[in-house]
């Protein structure tokens, strides 16, 4: 029986095989792992410190131990990954990430735990920018904002679920959270990437990514994520110090930020396709700064939770806005450019605990107000208008 006769009898076109569909889904699902791995410790910092015999300030450096090498490696990971092949690079990176997660599970001391976090950060740097560049390569430009909005929703899902999973694990042992990370990484690596996203043509060059425009957009990403998503540890501290919430309750409060992103990221992408990246990013910066100040000042845990939820919406305008600005450009080296922007974004997340934990010890309110002011003043100066 011929294909034509089958079609004439109403059987319709064949469904796409399962594996290619899963590989396309991995382009979105891969966005989950970075924020999840970076934030999974936020709600259980007191438990990690007590278990590994370190103080709260030292425990907070576990955020930086992941995010700083993650950000540093992403300055060049997109370019190198494009040279080596996206699929092969991503599979190897997921394998290393899984092994590093197991090292954290078994860590007997805080030094070994920190080493595992460093390896996690380095490995994840070789996934996120390559997945985003592959997504941009298979998406029509007029729908790029929506596609990146969905990717942002997946990242928000990682941001949202990490504190809750960490908090629930903390009721038994915080180490269970890293078992989850290892399992997710193995699943992502085994699925692979669509063959259609393979790179070709001229070898990728780092200088194509390090343009003035890319660095300006990256500066906005640094400010935006450092002053919004990067403050989840401060929200956790305040929930513990002021409202005496247990790990699960702290995790639920922090989860609101990511849930907001999950619910709104696609719509945010549609708005960005209409308004443009510049205006949408500034909208997120202004509203986000106001909400961060509210989170640091309100006397009610209910109001704090609502404000932190709304801050998650503002963060999506900033995040999807800067991603659309860089991936919507006609300049060469998309993987390298988005790698640089993401490196600076997560640098803000990594610097925030180091810079603001001492400020919080002196004045909790100032620790929220200072990054908010920097965001609202500097973002309009840095963000390119086109």
CSV table of C-alpha atoms in Angstrom, one decimal:
chain,number,residue,atom,x,y,z
A,1,UNK,CA,0.0,0.0,0.0
A,2,UNK,CA,1.4,3.4,-1.0
A,3,UNK,CA,1.6,6.5,1.2
A,4,UNK,CA,-0.9,8.2,-1.2
A,5,UNK,CA,-3.5,5.5,-0.7
A,6,UNK,CA,-3.1,5.6,3.0
A,7,UNK,CA,-3.7,9.4,2.9
A,8,UNK,CA,-6.7,9.0,0.7
A,9,UNK,CA,-8.3,6.6,3.1
A,10,UNK,CA,-8.2,9.2,5.8
A,11,UNK,CA,-5.3,7.9,8.0
A,12,UNK,CA,-3.7,11.3,7.9
A,13,UNK,CA,0.0,12.2,8.3
A,14,UNK,CA,2.1,10.2,10.6
A,15,UNK,CA,3.0,11.7,14.0
A,16,UNK,CA,6.5,12.8,14.5
A,17,UNK,CA,8.6,10.2,16.3
A,18,UNK,CA,8.8,10.6,20.1
A,19,UNK,CA,12.5,11.2,20.4
A,20,UNK,CA,12.7,14.3,18.2
A,21,UNK,CA,9.7,15.8,20.0
A,22,UNK,CA,11.5,15.2,23.3
A,23,UNK,CA,14.6,16.8,22.0
A,24,UNK,CA,12.7,19.9,21.1
A,25,UNK,CA,11.2,19.9,24.6
A,26,UNK,CA,14.7,19.7,26.0
A,27,UNK,CA,15.5,23.1,24.5
A,28,UNK,CA,12.9,24.5,26.8
A,29,UNK,CA,13.3,22.1,29.7
A,30,UNK,CA,17.1,22.8,29.8
A,31,UNK,CA,16.3,26.3,31.0
A,32,UNK,CA,15.0,24.7,34.2
A,33,UNK,CA,18.3,23.4,35.5
A,34,UNK,CA,20.3,26.6,35.9
A,35,UNK,CA,18.0,28.5,38.2
A,36,UNK,CA,17.0,25.3,40.0
A,37,UNK,CA,20.6,24.4,40.8
A,38,UNK,CA,21.5,27.9,41.7
A,39,UNK,CA,18.6,28.5,44.1
A,40,UNK,CA,17.9,25.0,45.6
A,41,UNK,CA,20.0,25.9,48.7
A,42,UNK,CA,18.3,29.3,49.3
A,43,UNK,CA,15.6,28.0,51.7
A,44,UNK,CA,17.9,25.5,53.6
A,45,UNK,CA,21.0,27.7,54.3
A,46,UNK,CA,20.6,27.4,58.1
A,47,UNK,CA,20.3,23.5,57.8
A,48,UNK,CA,23.4,23.3,55.5
A,49,UNK,CA,25.4,25.5,57.9
A,50,UNK,CA,24.4,23.4,60.9
A,51,UNK,CA,25.1,20.1,59.2
A,52,UNK,CA,28.5,21.1,57.8
A,53,UNK,CA,29.5,23.2,60.9
A,54,UNK,CA,29.7,26.6,59.3
A,55,UNK,CA,27.9,29.9,60.1
A,56,UNK,CA,25.1,31.5,58.0
A,57,UNK,CA,27.4,33.8,56.1
A,58,UNK,CA,29.6,30.9,55.1
A,59,UNK,CA,26.5,28.8,54.1
A,60,UNK,CA,25.3,31.7,51.9
A,61,UNK,CA,28.6,31.4,49.9
A,62,UNK,CA,27.2,28.1,48.5
A,63,UNK,CA,25.1,30.3,46.2
A,64,UNK,CA,28.2,32.1,45.0
A,65,UNK,CA,30.2,28.9,44.7
A,66,UNK,CA,27.7,27.8,42.0
A,67,UNK,CA,26.9,31.0,40.3
A,68,UNK,CA,30.3,32.7,40.1
A,69,UNK,CA,32.0,29.9,38.1
A,70,UNK,CA,28.8,29.5,36.2
A,71,UNK,CA,28.9,33.1,35.1
A,72,UNK,CA,32.7,33.1,34.5
A,73,UNK,CA,32.6,30.1,32.2
A,74,UNK,CA,29.6,31.4,30.3
A,75,UNK,CA,31.8,34.3,29.0
A,76,UNK,CA,33.2,31.8,26.5
A,77,UNK,CA,31.1,28.6,26.8
A,78,UNK,CA,28.7,29.6,24.0
A,79,UNK,CA,31.6,30.2,21.6
A,80,UNK,CA,33.4,27.0,22.5
A,81,UNK,CA,30.2,25.0,22.5
A,82,UNK,CA,29.5,26.2,19.0
A,83,UNK,CA,33.0,25.2,17.9
A,84,UNK,CA,32.8,21.7,19.5
A,85,UNK,CA,29.2,21.0,18.5
A,86,UNK,CA,26.2,21.9,20.5
A,87,UNK,CA,24.8,18.4,21.0
A,88,UNK,CA,28.1,16.8,22.1
A,89,UNK,CA,28.9,19.7,24.4
A,90,UNK,CA,25.5,19.7,26.1
A,91,UNK,CA,25.6,15.9,26.7
A,92,UNK,CA,29.1,16.0,28.3
A,93,UNK,CA,28.1,19.0,30.4
A,94,UNK,CA,25.0,17.2,31.8
A,95,UNK,CA,27.1,14.2,32.7
A,96,UNK,CA,29.6,16.4,34.6
A,97,UNK,CA,26.7,18.2,36.3
A,98,UNK,CA,25.2,14.9,37.5
A,99,UNK,CA,28.5,13.8,38.9
A,100,UNK,CA,29.0,17.1,40.7
A,101,UNK,CA,25.5,16.8,42.2
A,102,UNK,CA,26.4,13.4,43.6
A,103,UNK,CA,29.5,14.9,45.1
A,104,UNK,CA,27.3,17.4,47.0
A,105,UNK,CA,25.1,14.6,48.2
A,106,UNK,CA,28.1,12.7,49.7
A,107,UNK,CA,30.1,15.8,50.9
A,108,UNK,CA,31.4,15.3,54.4
A,109,UNK,CA,32.6,18.9,54.8
A,110,UNK,CA,31.7,22.3,53.6
A,111,UNK,CA,34.9,22.5,51.5
A,112,UNK,CA,33.9,19.3,49.6
A,113,UNK,CA,30.3,20.6,49.2
A,114,UNK,CA,31.6,23.9,47.8
A,115,UNK,CA,33.8,22.0,45.3
A,116,UNK,CA,30.8,20.2,44.1
A,117,UNK,CA,28.9,23.5,43.7
A,118,UNK,CA,31.8,24.9,41.7
A,119,UNK,CA,31.7,21.9,39.3
A,120,UNK,CA,28.0,22.2,39.0
A,121,UNK,CA,28.3,25.8,38.0
A,122,UNK,CA,31.0,25.2,35.4
A,123,UNK,CA,29.1,22.3,33.8
A,124,UNK,CA,25.8,24.2,33.6
A,125,UNK,CA,27.6,27.1,31.8
A,126,UNK,CA,27.9,24.8,28.8
A,127,UNK,CA,24.2,24.2,28.5
A,128,UNK,CA,22.1,27.3,28.9
A,129,UNK,CA,23.5,29.6,26.1
A,130,UNK,CA,23.7,26.7,23.6
A,131,UNK,CA,20.1,25.8,24.3
A,132,UNK,CA,19.0,29.4,23.9
A,133,UNK,CA,20.9,29.9,20.6
A,134,UNK,CA,19.4,26.6,19.3
A,135,UNK,CA,15.9,27.8,20.2
A,136,UNK,CA,16.5,31.1,18.4
A,137,UNK,CA,17.8,29.2,15.3
A,138,UNK,CA,14.5,27.3,14.9
A,139,UNK,CA,12.1,30.1,15.8
A,140,UNK,CA,10.8,32.8,13.3
A,141,UNK,CA,11.9,36.2,14.4
A,142,UNK,CA,8.4,37.6,14.7
A,143,UNK,CA,7.7,34.9,17.4
A,144,UNK,CA,11.1,35.1,19.1
A,145,UNK,CA,9.7,37.0,22.1
A,146,UNK,CA,7.1,34.4,22.7
A,147,UNK,CA,9.6,31.5,22.4
A,148,UNK,CA,12.0,33.1,24.8
A,149,UNK,CA,9.0,33.8,27.1
A,150,UNK,CA,8.3,30.1,27.2
A,151,UNK,CA,12.0,29.5,27.8
A,152,UNK,CA,11.8,32.1,30.6
A,153,UNK,CA,8.8,30.2,32.0
A,154,UNK,CA,10.9,27.1,32.2
A,155,UNK,CA,13.7,29.0,34.0
A,156,UNK,CA,11.0,30.4,36.3
A,157,UNK,CA,9.9,26.9,37.0
A,158,UNK,CA,13.4,26.1,38.1
A,159,UNK,CA,13.4,29.3,40.2
A,160,UNK,CA,10.0,28.5,41.7
A,161,UNK,CA,10.5,24.8,42.4
A,162,UNK,CA,14.0,25.1,43.8
A,163,UNK,CA,13.2,26.7,47.2
A,164,UNK,CA,10.2,24.4,47.7
A,165,UNK,CA,12.1,21.3,46.8
A,166,UNK,CA,15.0,22.5,49.0
A,167,UNK,CA,12.6,23.3,51.9
A,168,UNK,CA,10.8,20.0,51.7
A,169,UNK,CA,14.1,18.1,51.5
A,170,UNK,CA,15.3,20.1,54.5
A,171,UNK,CA,12.6,18.6,56.6
A,172,UNK,CA,14.4,15.2,56.2
A,173,UNK,CA,17.9,16.2,54.8
A,174,UNK,CA,18.9,18.9,52.4
A,175,UNK,CA,21.1,16.4,50.5
A,176,UNK,CA,17.9,14.9,48.9
A,177,UNK,CA,17.7,18.1,46.8
A,178,UNK,CA,21.0,17.2,45.1
A,179,UNK,CA,19.7,13.8,44.2
A,180,UNK,CA,16.9,15.5,42.3
A,181,UNK,CA,19.5,17.6,40.4
A,182,UNK,CA,21.5,14.5,39.4
A,183,UNK,CA,18.4,12.7,38.1
A,184,UNK,CA,17.3,15.7,36.1
A,185,UNK,CA,20.7,16.2,34.5
A,186,UNK,CA,21.0,12.5,33.5
A,187,UNK,CA,17.5,12.7,31.9
A,188,UNK,CA,18.4,15.8,29.9
A,189,UNK,CA,21.7,14.4,28.7
A,190,UNK,CA,20.2,11.1,27.6
A,191,UNK,CA,17.5,12.9,25.5
A,192,UNK,CA,20.0,15.0,23.5
A,193,UNK,CA,19.2,17.9,21.1
A,194,UNK,CA,17.5,18.2,17.7
A,195,UNK,CA,19.8,17.5,14.8
A,196,UNK,CA,18.3,20.6,13.0
A,197,UNK,CA,20.1,22.9,15.5
A,198,UNK,CA,23.6,21.8,14.6
A,199,UNK,CA,26.0,24.6,13.8
A,200,UNK,CA,27.9,25.1,10.6
A,201,UNK,CA,29.8,27.6,8.5
A,202,UNK,CA,32.5,29.9,10.0
A,203,UNK,CA,34.0,28.8,13.3
A,204,UNK,CA,32.6,30.8,16.2
A,205,UNK,CA,34.8,33.6,17.5
A,206,UNK,CA,34.8,35.2,20.9
A,207,UNK,CA,35.3,38.7,19.5
A,208,UNK,CA,32.0,38.4,17.6
A,209,UNK,CA,30.3,38.1,21.0
A,210,UNK,CA,32.2,40.8,22.9
A,211,UNK,CA,30.6,43.8,21.2
A,212,UNK,CA,29.7,47.1,23.0
A,213,UNK,CA,26.0,46.4,22.4
A,214,UNK,CA,26.2,42.9,23.9
A,215,UNK,CA,28.1,44.2,26.9
A,216,UNK,CA,25.5,46.9,27.6
A,217,UNK,CA,22.7,44.4,27.4
A,218,UNK,CA,24.7,42.2,29.7
A,219,UNK,CA,25.0,45.0,32.2
A,220,UNK,CA,21.3,45.3,32.4
A,221,UNK,CA,21.0,41.6,32.8
A,222,UNK,CA,23.5,41.8,35.7
A,223,UNK,CA,21.6,44.5,37.4
A,224,UNK,CA,18.2,43.0,36.8
A,225,UNK,CA,18.9,39.5,38.1
A,226,UNK,CA,21.1,40.7,40.9
A,227,UNK,CA,18.4,43.1,42.2
A,228,UNK,CA,15.5,40.7,41.6
A,229,UNK,CA,16.0,37.0,41.4
A,230,UNK,CA,19.3,37.2,43.1
A,231,UNK,CA,17.7,38.5,46.3
A,232,UNK,CA,15.9,35.3,47.1
A,233,UNK,CA,18.4,34.5,49.9
A,234,UNK,CA,17.6,37.9,51.5
A,235,UNK,CA,13.9,37.1,51.4
A,236,UNK,CA,14.7,33.8,53.1
A,237,UNK,CA,16.8,35.5,55.8
A,238,UNK,CA,13.9,38.0,56.4
A,239,UNK,CA,11.3,35.3,56.5
A,240,UNK,CA,13.4,33.5,59.1
A,241,UNK,CA,14.5,36.5,61.2
A,242,UNK,CA,11.3,38.6,61.2
A,243,UNK,CA,8.5,36.0,60.7
A,244,UNK,CA,10.3,32.9,62.1
A,245,UNK,CA,9.1,30.7,59.2
A,246,UNK,CA,10.3,27.0,59.0
A,247,UNK,CA,12.1,25.7,55.9
A,248,UNK,CA,9.0,24.6,54.1
A,249,UNK,CA,7.2,27.9,54.7
A,250,UNK,CA,10.2,29.8,53.6
A,251,UNK,CA,10.3,27.7,50.4
A,252,UNK,CA,6.7,28.4,49.7
A,253,UNK,CA,7.3,32.2,50.0
A,254,UNK,CA,10.3,32.1,47.7
A,255,UNK,CA,8.4,29.8,45.3
A,256,UNK,CA,5.9,32.7,44.5
A,257,UNK,CA,8.6,34.5,42.5
A,258,UNK,CA,9.1,31.6,40.1
A,259,UNK,CA,5.4,30.8,39.9
A,260,UNK,CA,4.7,34.3,38.7
A,261,UNK,CA,7.3,33.8,36.0
A,262,UNK,CA,5.7,30.4,35.0
A,263,UNK,CA,2.2,32.0,34.7
A,264,UNK,CA,3.2,35.2,32.9
A,265,UNK,CA,6.4,34.6,30.9
A,266,UNK,CA,4.6,33.6,27.6
A,267,UNK,CA,2.4,36.7,27.9
A,268,UNK,CA,5.4,38.8,28.7
A,269,UNK,CA,7.0,37.5,25.5
A,270,UNK,CA,3.9,38.6,23.5
A,271,UNK,CA,4.1,42.1,25.0
A,272,UNK,CA,7.8,42.3,24.2
A,273,UNK,CA,7.1,41.4,20.6
A,274,UNK,CA,4.7,44.4,20.5
A,275,UNK,CA,6.5,47.0,22.6
A,276,UNK,CA,10.1,46.1,21.8
A,277,UNK,CA,12.8,45.0,24.1
A,278,UNK,CA,13.9,48.4,25.3
A,279,UNK,CA,10.5,49.7,26.7
A,280,UNK,CA,9.6,46.3,28.1
A,281,UNK,CA,12.9,45.9,30.0
A,282,UNK,CA,12.6,49.4,31.5
A,283,UNK,CA,9.0,48.6,32.6
A,284,UNK,CA,10.3,45.5,34.4
A,285,UNK,CA,13.2,47.5,36.0
A,286,UNK,CA,11.0,50.3,37.4
A,287,UNK,CA,8.3,48.1,38.8
A,288,UNK,CA,10.7,45.5,40.1
A,289,UNK,CA,12.7,48.1,42.0
A,290,UNK,CA,9.6,49.4,43.8
A,291,UNK,CA,8.5,45.8,44.7
A,292,UNK,CA,11.9,44.9,46.1
A,293,UNK,CA,11.8,47.9,48.4
A,294,UNK,CA,8.3,46.8,49.5
A,295,UNK,CA,9.6,43.3,50.2
A,296,UNK,CA,12.3,44.7,52.5
A,297,UNK,CA,9.9,47.0,54.4
A,298,UNK,CA,6.4,45.4,54.8
A,299,UNK,CA,5.5,44.1,58.3
A,300,UNK,CA,3.2,41.3,57.1
A,301,UNK,CA,4.3,38.0,55.7
A,302,UNK,CA,1.2,37.9,53.4
A,303,UNK,CA,2.0,41.3,51.9
A,304,UNK,CA,5.7,40.2,51.5
A,305,UNK,CA,4.6,37.1,49.7
A,306,UNK,CA,2.4,39.1,47.3
A,307,UNK,CA,5.1,41.6,46.6
A,308,UNK,CA,7.7,38.9,45.9
A,309,UNK,CA,5.2,37.2,43.6
A,310,UNK,CA,4.7,40.4,41.6
A,311,UNK,CA,8.5,41.0,41.5
A,312,UNK,CA,8.7,37.7,39.6
A,313,UNK,CA,6.6,39.2,36.8
A,314,UNK,CA,8.9,42.3,36.7
A,315,UNK,CA,11.9,40.0,36.5
A,316,UNK,CA,10.4,38.3,33.4
A,317,UNK,CA,10.2,41.6,31.6
A,318,UNK,CA,13.8,42.2,32.3
A,319,UNK,CA,15.0,38.7,31.6
A,320,UNK,CA,13.0,38.1,28.4
A,321,UNK,CA,13.7,41.6,27.3
A,322,UNK,CA,17.4,41.3,27.3
A,323,UNK,CA,17.4,37.9,25.8
A,324,UNK,CA,15.2,39.1,22.9
A,325,UNK,CA,17.4,42.1,22.4
A,326,UNK,CA,20.5,40.0,22.0
A,327,UNK,CA,19.1,37.0,20.1
A,328,UNK,CA,16.9,39.3,17.8
A,329,UNK,CA,20.0,41.0,16.5
A,330,UNK,CA,21.5,40.3,13.1
A,331,UNK,CA,25.0,40.4,14.4
A,332,UNK,CA,27.1,37.1,14.1
A,333,UNK,CA,27.8,34.8,17.0
A,334,UNK,CA,24.4,34.4,18.6
A,335,UNK,CA,25.5,31.6,20.9
A,336,UNK,CA,28.6,33.5,22.1
A,337,UNK,CA,26.6,36.8,22.5
A,338,UNK,CA,23.8,35.2,24.6
A,339,UNK,CA,26.5,33.4,26.5
A,340,UNK,CA,28.1,36.7,27.5
A,341,UNK,CA,24.8,38.2,28.5
A,342,UNK,CA,23.9,35.2,30.6
A,343,UNK,CA,27.3,35.2,32.2
A,344,UNK,CA,26.7,38.8,33.3
A,345,UNK,CA,23.2,38.0,34.4
A,346,UNK,CA,24.3,35.2,36.7
A,347,UNK,CA,27.3,37.3,37.9
A,348,UNK,CA,24.7,39.6,39.4
A,349,UNK,CA,23.2,36.6,41.1
A,350,UNK,CA,26.6,35.4,42.4
A,351,UNK,CA,27.7,38.9,43.6
A,352,UNK,CA,24.5,39.6,45.5
A,353,UNK,CA,25.1,37.3,48.5
A,354,UNK,CA,28.7,38.5,48.8
A,355,UNK,CA,27.8,42.2,48.6
A,356,UNK,CA,24.5,42.2,50.5
A,357,UNK,CA,24.9,39.7,53.3
A,358,UNK,CA,27.2,42.1,55.3
A,359,UNK,CA,24.8,45.0,54.5
A,360,UNK,CA,21.9,43.0,55.8
A,361,UNK,CA,23.7,42.4,59.0
A,362,UNK,CA,23.9,46.2,59.5
A,363,UNK,CA,20.6,47.3,58.0
A,364,UNK,CA,18.2,44.7,56.6
A,365,UNK,CA,16.2,47.4,54.8
A,366,UNK,CA,19.3,48.9,53.1
A,367,UNK,CA,20.1,45.5,51.7
A,368,UNK,CA,16.9,45.7,49.7
A,369,UNK,CA,16.9,49.4,48.8
A,370,UNK,CA,20.5,49.6,47.5
A,371,UNK,CA,20.1,47.1,44.6
A,372,UNK,CA,16.7,48.5,43.8
A,373,UNK,CA,18.1,52.0,43.4
A,374,UNK,CA,21.0,50.8,41.2
A,375,UNK,CA,18.5,48.9,39.0
A,376,UNK,CA,16.2,51.8,38.4
A,377,UNK,CA,19.0,54.4,37.8
A,378,UNK,CA,21.4,52.4,35.7
A,379,UNK,CA,19.2,50.2,33.5
A,380,UNK,CA,17.8,53.1,31.4
A,381,UNK,CA,21.4,54.3,30.8
A,382,UNK,CA,22.7,50.9,29.6
A,383,UNK,CA,19.9,49.3,27.6
A,384,UNK,CA,20.3,49.9,23.9
A,385,UNK,CA,17.2,51.5,22.3
A,386,UNK,CA,17.4,49.3,19.3
